[in-house]
């Protein structure tokens, strides 16, 4: 249902106070405000209010067993929200906050089960974005904030994406322009002795290991298991995610072969009357002659690729393409996170050539 007026306010970190005051009032009344973070836009509500959590799930169309990340603006929040701030948590917070790292810790009494999807643990992150930090401080609350997209669509990297999905369903959108990172935070589970990555992001395994020693990666990160009894630790990982409307296939292998294969696939799909989108890079964009060809950025700077990825998936939706072919990325620092999101968008359809 879209029956609410959604105000849009263009803001930056040091603009006038009025917009922040208005947004903070909405949050204090239990309403929802979308705001930019450095990773993607978040859909914020009071994290300690179960009714606000219910509104978040309803606006996103998200299953209520998929827990929310609690956003904070100061270190003291860790003591209030968790029952045990581990040594690892202290060290990682010190090194990476504010920043794109979410930590899973045992929750305190204060955090309602409605926010944690019924779990005894809570996900916490201090975002590195002036608008997000100022909004949290101004409201005096902790903000539960999933990505501000309709469940199953690519995460929003622009306020326009939020408006497309949530206009009429939330009270306000703070428009702080394009986000910086472009893919969601790294999630690390600190509830056991050895930290486990539940979702890769721009803070890599190696970066975490520099601070806390050995870190493992949850097997669910690499795709769904055939064994149906398998339960991923981050409930969000069991749902189809970031899906464009078209059928998407990732072609991996040696660069020349990848380009050749995508060219052939595109050609035959177009002959059948299908509209084809090709996700290329600056290095290869000139090599494709058919279909709607878009470069997501240069392989020399994978940060630029992460930043542009979700926008391009949405653009392909708007262009109503039927099939998308994407090049693959190396399993290095940022490449691992990019491949993880591409694989989810493609429903794990990866072909090696
Ligand atoms: O970068 C980000 O993290 C963005 C911005 C807005 O901060 N937020 C975000 O939230 O991506 P969301 O709700 O789209 O993804 C949160 C993920 C889900 O996969 C969820 O299952 C997992 O975090 N999660 C949350 N609480 C958890 C918990 N207690 N244990 C395990 N996984 C948890
Ligand atoms: Mg999300």
Coordinates of C-alpha atoms and ligand atoms in Angstrom, one line a residue:
X1 CA 0.0 0.0 0.0
X2 CA 1.3 3.4 -0.9
X3 CA -0.9 5.9 0.9
X4 CA 1.4 8.1 2.8
X5 CA 3.1 11.4 1.9
X6 CA 6.8 10.8 1.6
X7 CA 8.8 14.0 2.1
X8 CA 12.2 14.3 0.4
X9 CA 14.8 16.6 1.9
X10 CA 18.1 17.3 0.2
X11 CA 20.8 17.4 2.9
X12 CA 24.5 17.3 3.6
X13 CA 26.3 16.8 6.8
X14 CA 26.7 20.4 7.7
X15 CA 23.4 21.9 6.3
X16 CA 20.8 23.6 8.5
X17 CA 19.3 21.8 11.4
X18 CA 15.6 22.0 10.4
X19 CA 15.6 19.0 8.2
X20 CA 17.4 16.9 10.8
X21 CA 15.0 18.1 13.5
X22 CA 12.0 17.1 11.3
X23 CA 13.5 13.7 10.6
X24 CA 14.3 13.1 14.2
X25 CA 10.8 14.0 15.3
X26 CA 9.4 11.4 12.8
X27 CA 11.8 8.7 14.3
X28 CA 10.9 9.6 17.9
X29 CA 7.2 9.2 17.0
X30 CA 8.0 5.7 15.7
X31 CA 8.0 6.6 12.0
X32 CA 10.4 5.7 9.3
X33 CA 13.1 7.9 7.6
X34 CA 15.4 6.7 4.8
X35 CA 19.0 8.1 5.0
X36 CA 22.3 7.7 3.2
X37 CA 25.2 5.7 4.7
X38 CA 28.6 5.2 3.1
X39 CA 27.5 1.8 1.8
X40 CA 23.9 2.0 0.6
X41 CA 20.8 3.9 1.8
X42 CA 19.2 2.6 4.9
X43 CA 15.6 2.6 6.0
X44 CA 15.7 3.8 9.6
X45 CA 13.4 3.3 12.6
X46 CA 13.8 3.3 16.4
X47 CA 15.8 0.1 17.0
X48 CA 14.4 -0.3 20.5
X49 CA 10.7 0.0 19.4
X50 CA 9.2 -3.3 18.1
X51 CA 6.4 -1.4 16.4
X52 CA 8.9 0.6 14.3
X53 CA 10.6 -2.7 13.4
X54 CA 7.2 -4.0 12.2
X55 CA 6.8 -1.0 10.0
X56 CA 10.2 -1.5 8.5
X57 CA 9.3 -5.1 7.5
X58 CA 6.0 -4.0 6.1
X59 CA 7.5 -1.2 4.0
X60 CA 10.2 -3.4 2.5
X61 CA 7.9 -6.5 2.2
X62 CA 10.6 -8.3 4.1
X63 CA 10.1 -11.6 6.1
X64 CA 10.2 -10.7 9.8
X65 CA 12.7 -13.4 10.7
X66 CA 15.4 -11.5 8.8
X67 CA 17.0 -9.4 11.5
X68 CA 17.9 -5.7 11.2
X69 CA 21.3 -4.0 11.7
X70 CA 21.3 -1.4 14.6
X71 CA 23.1 1.8 13.6
X72 CA 25.0 3.8 16.3
X73 CA 26.9 7.0 16.5
X74 CA 29.1 6.4 19.6
X75 CA 31.1 3.6 21.1
X76 CA 29.2 3.7 24.4
X77 CA 26.3 2.1 22.5
X78 CA 28.1 -1.2 22.4
X79 CA 27.8 -1.6 26.2
X80 CA 24.1 -0.8 26.1
X81 CA 23.1 -3.0 23.2
X82 CA 25.2 -6.1 23.9
X83 CA 25.6 -8.3 27.0
X84 CA 29.2 -9.1 26.2
X85 CA 31.6 -6.7 24.4
X86 CA 34.4 -9.2 23.4
X87 CA 38.0 -8.2 23.0
X88 CA 37.7 -8.9 19.3
X89 CA 34.7 -6.5 19.1
X90 CA 36.6 -3.7 20.9
X91 CA 39.6 -4.1 18.6
X92 CA 37.6 -4.2 15.4
X93 CA 35.4 -1.2 16.5
X94 CA 38.6 0.7 17.3
X95 CA 40.1 0.0 13.9
X96 CA 37.1 0.1 11.5
X97 CA 34.4 2.3 13.0
X98 CA 32.9 4.5 11.8
X99 CA 32.9 2.3 8.7
X100 CA 31.4 -0.5 6.6
X101 CA 31.7 -3.2 9.2
X102 CA 28.8 -4.8 11.0
X103 CA 29.5 -7.0 14.1
X104 CA 27.2 -9.7 15.5
X105 CA 27.3 -9.9 19.3
X106 CA 25.0 -11.3 22.0
X107 CA 22.2 -8.9 22.5
X108 CA 21.3 -7.1 25.8
X109 CA 17.8 -7.1 27.4
X110 CA 17.1 -3.7 25.9
X111 CA 17.1 -4.9 22.3
X112 CA 13.7 -6.3 21.3
X113 CA 13.4 -9.7 19.5
X114 CA 11.3 -7.8 16.9
X115 CA 14.5 -6.1 15.8
X116 CA 16.7 -9.2 15.9
X117 CA 14.2 -11.5 14.0
X118 CA 13.9 -13.5 17.2
X119 CA 17.6 -14.1 17.6
X120 CA 19.6 -13.6 20.9
X121 CA 22.2 -11.8 19.0
X122 CA 22.3 -8.3 17.5
X123 CA 24.0 -6.8 14.5
X124 CA 25.6 -3.4 15.2
X125 CA 27.3 -0.9 12.9
X126 CA 28.6 2.7 13.2
X127 CA 28.2 4.2 9.7
X128 CA 30.8 6.5 8.3
X129 CA 28.5 9.1 6.7
X130 CA 27.9 12.6 8.1
X131 CA 24.2 12.6 7.4
X132 CA 23.7 9.2 9.1
X133 CA 25.7 10.1 12.1
X134 CA 24.0 13.4 12.6
X135 CA 20.5 11.9 12.2
X136 CA 21.3 9.2 14.9
X137 CA 22.7 11.9 17.3
X138 CA 19.8 14.3 16.7
X139 CA 17.2 11.6 17.3
X140 CA 19.0 10.4 20.4
X141 CA 18.0 6.9 19.2
X142 CA 19.7 3.8 17.8
X143 CA 18.4 3.3 14.3
X144 CA 17.5 -0.2 13.0
X145 CA 18.2 0.2 9.3
X146 CA 18.1 -2.4 6.6
X147 CA 18.9 -1.4 3.0
X148 CA 16.1 1.0 1.9
X149 CA 14.9 -1.1 -1.1
X150 CA 11.9 -3.4 -1.6
X151 CA 12.9 -6.8 -0.5
X152 CA 14.5 -8.7 -3.5
X153 CA 15.5 -5.6 -5.4
X154 CA 19.0 -4.1 -5.7
X155 CA 20.0 -2.0 -2.7
X156 CA 19.7 1.8 -3.2
X157 CA 22.8 3.8 -4.0
X158 CA 20.8 7.0 -4.8
X159 CA 17.8 8.6 -3.1
X160 CA 15.9 8.2 -6.4
X161 CA 16.2 4.4 -5.9
X162 CA 14.7 4.7 -2.4
X163 CA 11.9 6.9 -3.8
X164 CA 11.2 4.3 -6.6
X165 CA 10.7 1.5 -4.0
X166 CA 9.3 3.2 -1.0
X167 CA 7.4 6.4 -1.9
X168 CA 4.0 6.4 -0.2
X169 CA 5.3 3.8 2.4
X170 CA 7.6 5.9 4.6
X171 CA 7.5 9.4 6.0
X172 CA 10.7 10.9 4.8
X173 CA 13.8 10.4 2.6
X174 CA 17.0 12.3 3.3
X175 CA 18.7 12.7 0.0
X176 CA 22.5 13.0 0.5
X177 CA 23.4 12.1 -3.1
X178 CA 25.2 9.1 -4.3
X179 CA 26.7 6.7 -1.7
X180 CA 30.4 6.1 -1.6
X181 CA 31.0 2.3 -1.3
X182 CA 27.9 1.0 -3.2
X183 CA 27.7 -2.4 -1.6
X184 CA 26.6 -3.4 1.9
X185 CA 28.8 -3.6 4.9
X186 CA 30.9 -6.7 5.7
X187 CA 29.2 -8.7 8.4
X188 CA 31.3 -10.6 11.0
X189 CA 29.9 -12.9 13.6
X190 CA 31.8 -12.5 16.9
X191 CA 29.7 -14.8 19.1
X192 CA 32.3 -17.6 18.9
X193 CA 36.0 -17.7 19.4
X194 CA 36.9 -17.5 15.8
X195 CA 35.2 -14.6 13.9
X196 CA 33.1 -15.7 10.9
X197 CA 32.3 -13.5 7.9
X198 CA 28.6 -13.8 7.1
X199 CA 28.6 -11.3 4.3
X200 CA 31.7 -10.1 2.3
X201 CA 32.1 -6.3 1.8
X202 CA 34.8 -3.8 1.2
X203 CA 36.5 -4.7 4.5
X204 CA 38.1 -7.9 3.5
X205 CA 39.0 -11.1 5.4
X206 CA 42.7 -10.1 5.2
X207 CA 41.9 -6.7 6.7
X208 CA 40.0 -8.3 9.6
X209 CA 42.8 -10.9 10.2
X210 CA 45.3 -8.1 10.6
X211 CA 43.4 -7.1 13.7
X212 CA 42.0 -10.3 15.2
X213 CA 44.0 -13.2 13.7
X214 CA 42.2 -16.1 12.0
X215 CA 38.8 -15.3 10.4
X216 CA 36.7 -17.9 8.6
X217 CA 34.0 -17.4 5.9
X218 CA 30.5 -18.9 6.4
X219 CA 29.9 -21.5 3.7
X220 CA 26.6 -19.9 2.8
X221 CA 28.5 -17.0 1.3
X222 CA 29.3 -19.0 -1.7
X223 CA 25.7 -19.9 -2.6
X224 CA 22.9 -22.1 -1.5
X225 CA 23.6 -25.7 -0.5
X226 CA 21.9 -28.7 -2.0
X227 CA 21.4 -30.0 1.5
X228 CA 18.2 -28.4 2.5
X229 CA 18.8 -28.9 6.3
X230 CA 21.6 -26.3 6.0
X231 CA 20.8 -23.1 7.8
X232 CA 22.8 -20.0 7.0
X233 CA 23.7 -17.9 10.1
X234 CA 22.7 -14.6 8.6
X235 CA 19.0 -15.3 7.9
X236 CA 19.2 -12.8 5.0
X237 CA 21.4 -15.1 3.0
X238 CA 18.7 -17.7 2.4
X239 CA 16.5 -15.2 0.5
X240 CA 17.0 -14.3 -3.2
X241 CA 18.6 -10.9 -3.2
X242 CA 19.6 -8.0 -5.4
X243 CA 17.6 -9.5 -8.3
X244 CA 17.2 -7.6 -11.5
X245 CA 14.1 -8.5 -13.5
X246 CA 16.0 -10.0 -16.4
X247 CA 17.6 -13.5 -16.5
X248 CA 21.2 -12.9 -15.6
X249 CA 24.3 -15.0 -16.4
X250 CA 27.9 -14.4 -15.3
X251 CA 30.6 -15.7 -17.7
X252 CA 33.9 -16.4 -16.1
X253 CA 37.3 -17.4 -17.4
X254 CA 40.1 -15.9 -19.5
X255 CA 39.2 -12.3 -20.6
X256 CA 39.2 -13.0 -24.4
X257 CA 37.1 -16.1 -24.1
X258 CA 34.6 -14.3 -21.8
X259 CA 34.1 -11.5 -24.3
X260 CA 33.8 -13.9 -27.2
X261 CA 31.2 -16.0 -25.3
X262 CA 29.2 -13.0 -24.3
X263 CA 29.2 -11.7 -27.9
X264 CA 27.9 -15.0 -29.2
X265 CA 25.2 -15.3 -26.6
X266 CA 24.1 -11.8 -27.1
X267 CA 23.9 -12.2 -30.9
X268 CA 21.8 -15.3 -30.7
X269 CA 19.5 -13.9 -28.1
X270 CA 18.9 -10.8 -30.2
X271 CA 18.1 -12.9 -33.2
X272 CA 15.4 -14.5 -31.1
X273 CA 14.0 -11.0 -30.5
X274 CA 15.3 -10.8 -26.9
X275 CA 16.6 -7.5 -25.5
X276 CA 20.1 -8.0 -24.1
X277 CA 22.1 -6.1 -21.5
X278 CA 25.8 -6.5 -21.2
X279 CA 27.7 -5.6 -18.0
X280 CA 31.2 -4.8 -19.3
X281 CA 34.2 -2.9 -17.8
X282 CA 36.1 0.1 -19.2
X283 CA 38.7 -2.4 -20.4
X284 CA 36.2 -4.4 -22.6
X285 CA 33.3 -2.1 -23.3
X286 CA 34.5 -1.3 -26.9
X287 CA 34.6 -5.0 -27.8
X288 CA 30.9 -5.5 -27.7
X289 CA 28.9 -4.5 -30.8
X290 CA 25.4 -5.6 -30.0
X291 CA 22.9 -5.2 -27.1
X292 CA 22.8 -2.5 -24.5
X293 CA 26.4 -2.4 -23.3
X294 CA 27.3 -0.7 -20.1
X295 CA 30.6 -0.4 -18.4
X296 CA 30.5 -0.6 -14.6
X297 CA 33.9 1.0 -14.2
X298 CA 37.6 0.1 -14.5
X299 CA 39.2 -3.0 -13.3
X300 CA 42.1 -0.9 -12.1
X301 CA 39.8 0.6 -9.5
X302 CA 37.4 -2.0 -8.2
X303 CA 35.9 0.5 -5.8
X304 CA 34.3 2.3 -8.8
X305 CA 32.8 -1.0 -9.9
X306 CA 31.2 -1.7 -6.5
X307 CA 29.8 1.9 -6.5
X308 CA 28.1 1.6 -9.9
X309 CA 26.9 -2.0 -9.7
X310 CA 23.4 -1.7 -8.2
X311 CA 22.5 1.4 -10.2
X312 CA 23.3 -0.5 -13.4
X313 CA 21.1 -3.4 -12.4
X314 CA 18.2 -1.0 -11.8
X315 CA 18.9 0.8 -15.1
X316 CA 18.6 -2.5 -16.9
X317 CA 15.2 -3.0 -15.2
X318 CA 14.1 0.4 -16.5
X319 CA 15.3 -0.5 -20.0
X320 CA 13.3 -3.8 -19.7
X321 CA 16.1 -6.0 -20.9
X322 CA 15.3 -9.7 -21.0
X323 CA 18.7 -11.2 -20.5
X324 CA 21.9 -9.8 -18.8
X325 CA 25.4 -11.1 -19.4
X326 CA 28.1 -10.0 -17.0
X327 CA 31.9 -10.5 -16.9
X328 CA 33.3 -12.0 -13.7
X329 CA 35.7 -10.6 -11.1
X330 CA 38.8 -11.9 -9.4
X331 CA 38.4 -13.3 -5.9
X332 CA 40.6 -10.6 -4.4
X333 CA 39.8 -7.8 -1.8
X334 CA 36.9 -5.9 -3.5
X335 CA 36.4 -8.5 -6.2
X336 CA 35.2 -11.1 -3.7
X337 CA 32.4 -8.8 -2.5
X338 CA 31.5 -7.7 -6.1
X339 CA 31.3 -11.4 -7.2
X340 CA 29.2 -12.2 -4.2
X341 CA 26.6 -9.6 -5.2
X342 CA 26.7 -10.4 -8.9
X343 CA 26.2 -14.1 -8.1
X344 CA 23.2 -13.4 -5.9
X345 CA 21.7 -11.2 -8.6
X346 CA 22.2 -14.0 -11.1
X347 CA 20.8 -16.6 -8.8
X348 CA 24.3 -18.2 -8.9
X349 CA 24.2 -18.8 -12.7
X350 CA 27.9 -18.7 -13.4
X351 CA 29.4 -20.4 -16.5
X352 CA 33.1 -21.0 -16.8
X353 CA 34.5 -20.8 -20.3
Ligands
LIG1 O1 25.8 -1.6 4.7 C1 24.8 -2.1 5.3 O2 25.0 -3.0 6.2 C2 23.4 -1.5 5.1 C3 23.4 -0.1 5.5 C4 22.0 0.6 5.5 O3 23.9 0.0 6.8 N1 22.4 -2.3 5.7 C5 22.1 -3.5 5.3 O4 21.0 -4.1 6.0 O5 22.6 -4.1 4.4 P1 20.2 -5.4 5.5 O6 19.1 -5.5 6.5 O7 19.8 -5.2 4.1 O8 21.1 -6.6 5.7 C6 21.4 -7.1 7.0 C7 21.9 -8.5 7.0 C8 20.9 -9.5 6.7 O9 21.4 -10.5 5.8 C9 20.6 -10.1 8.0 O10 20.2 -11.4 7.9 C10 22.0 -10.0 8.7 O11 22.4 -8.7 8.3 N2 21.8 -9.9 10.2 C11 21.2 -9.0 10.9 N3 21.2 -9.3 12.2 C12 21.8 -10.5 12.3 C13 22.1 -11.4 13.4 N4 21.8 -11.1 14.7 N5 22.8 -12.6 13.1 C14 23.1 -12.8 11.9 N6 22.8 -12.1 10.8 C15 22.2 -10.9 11.0
LIG2 MG1 19.4 -5.6 2.2

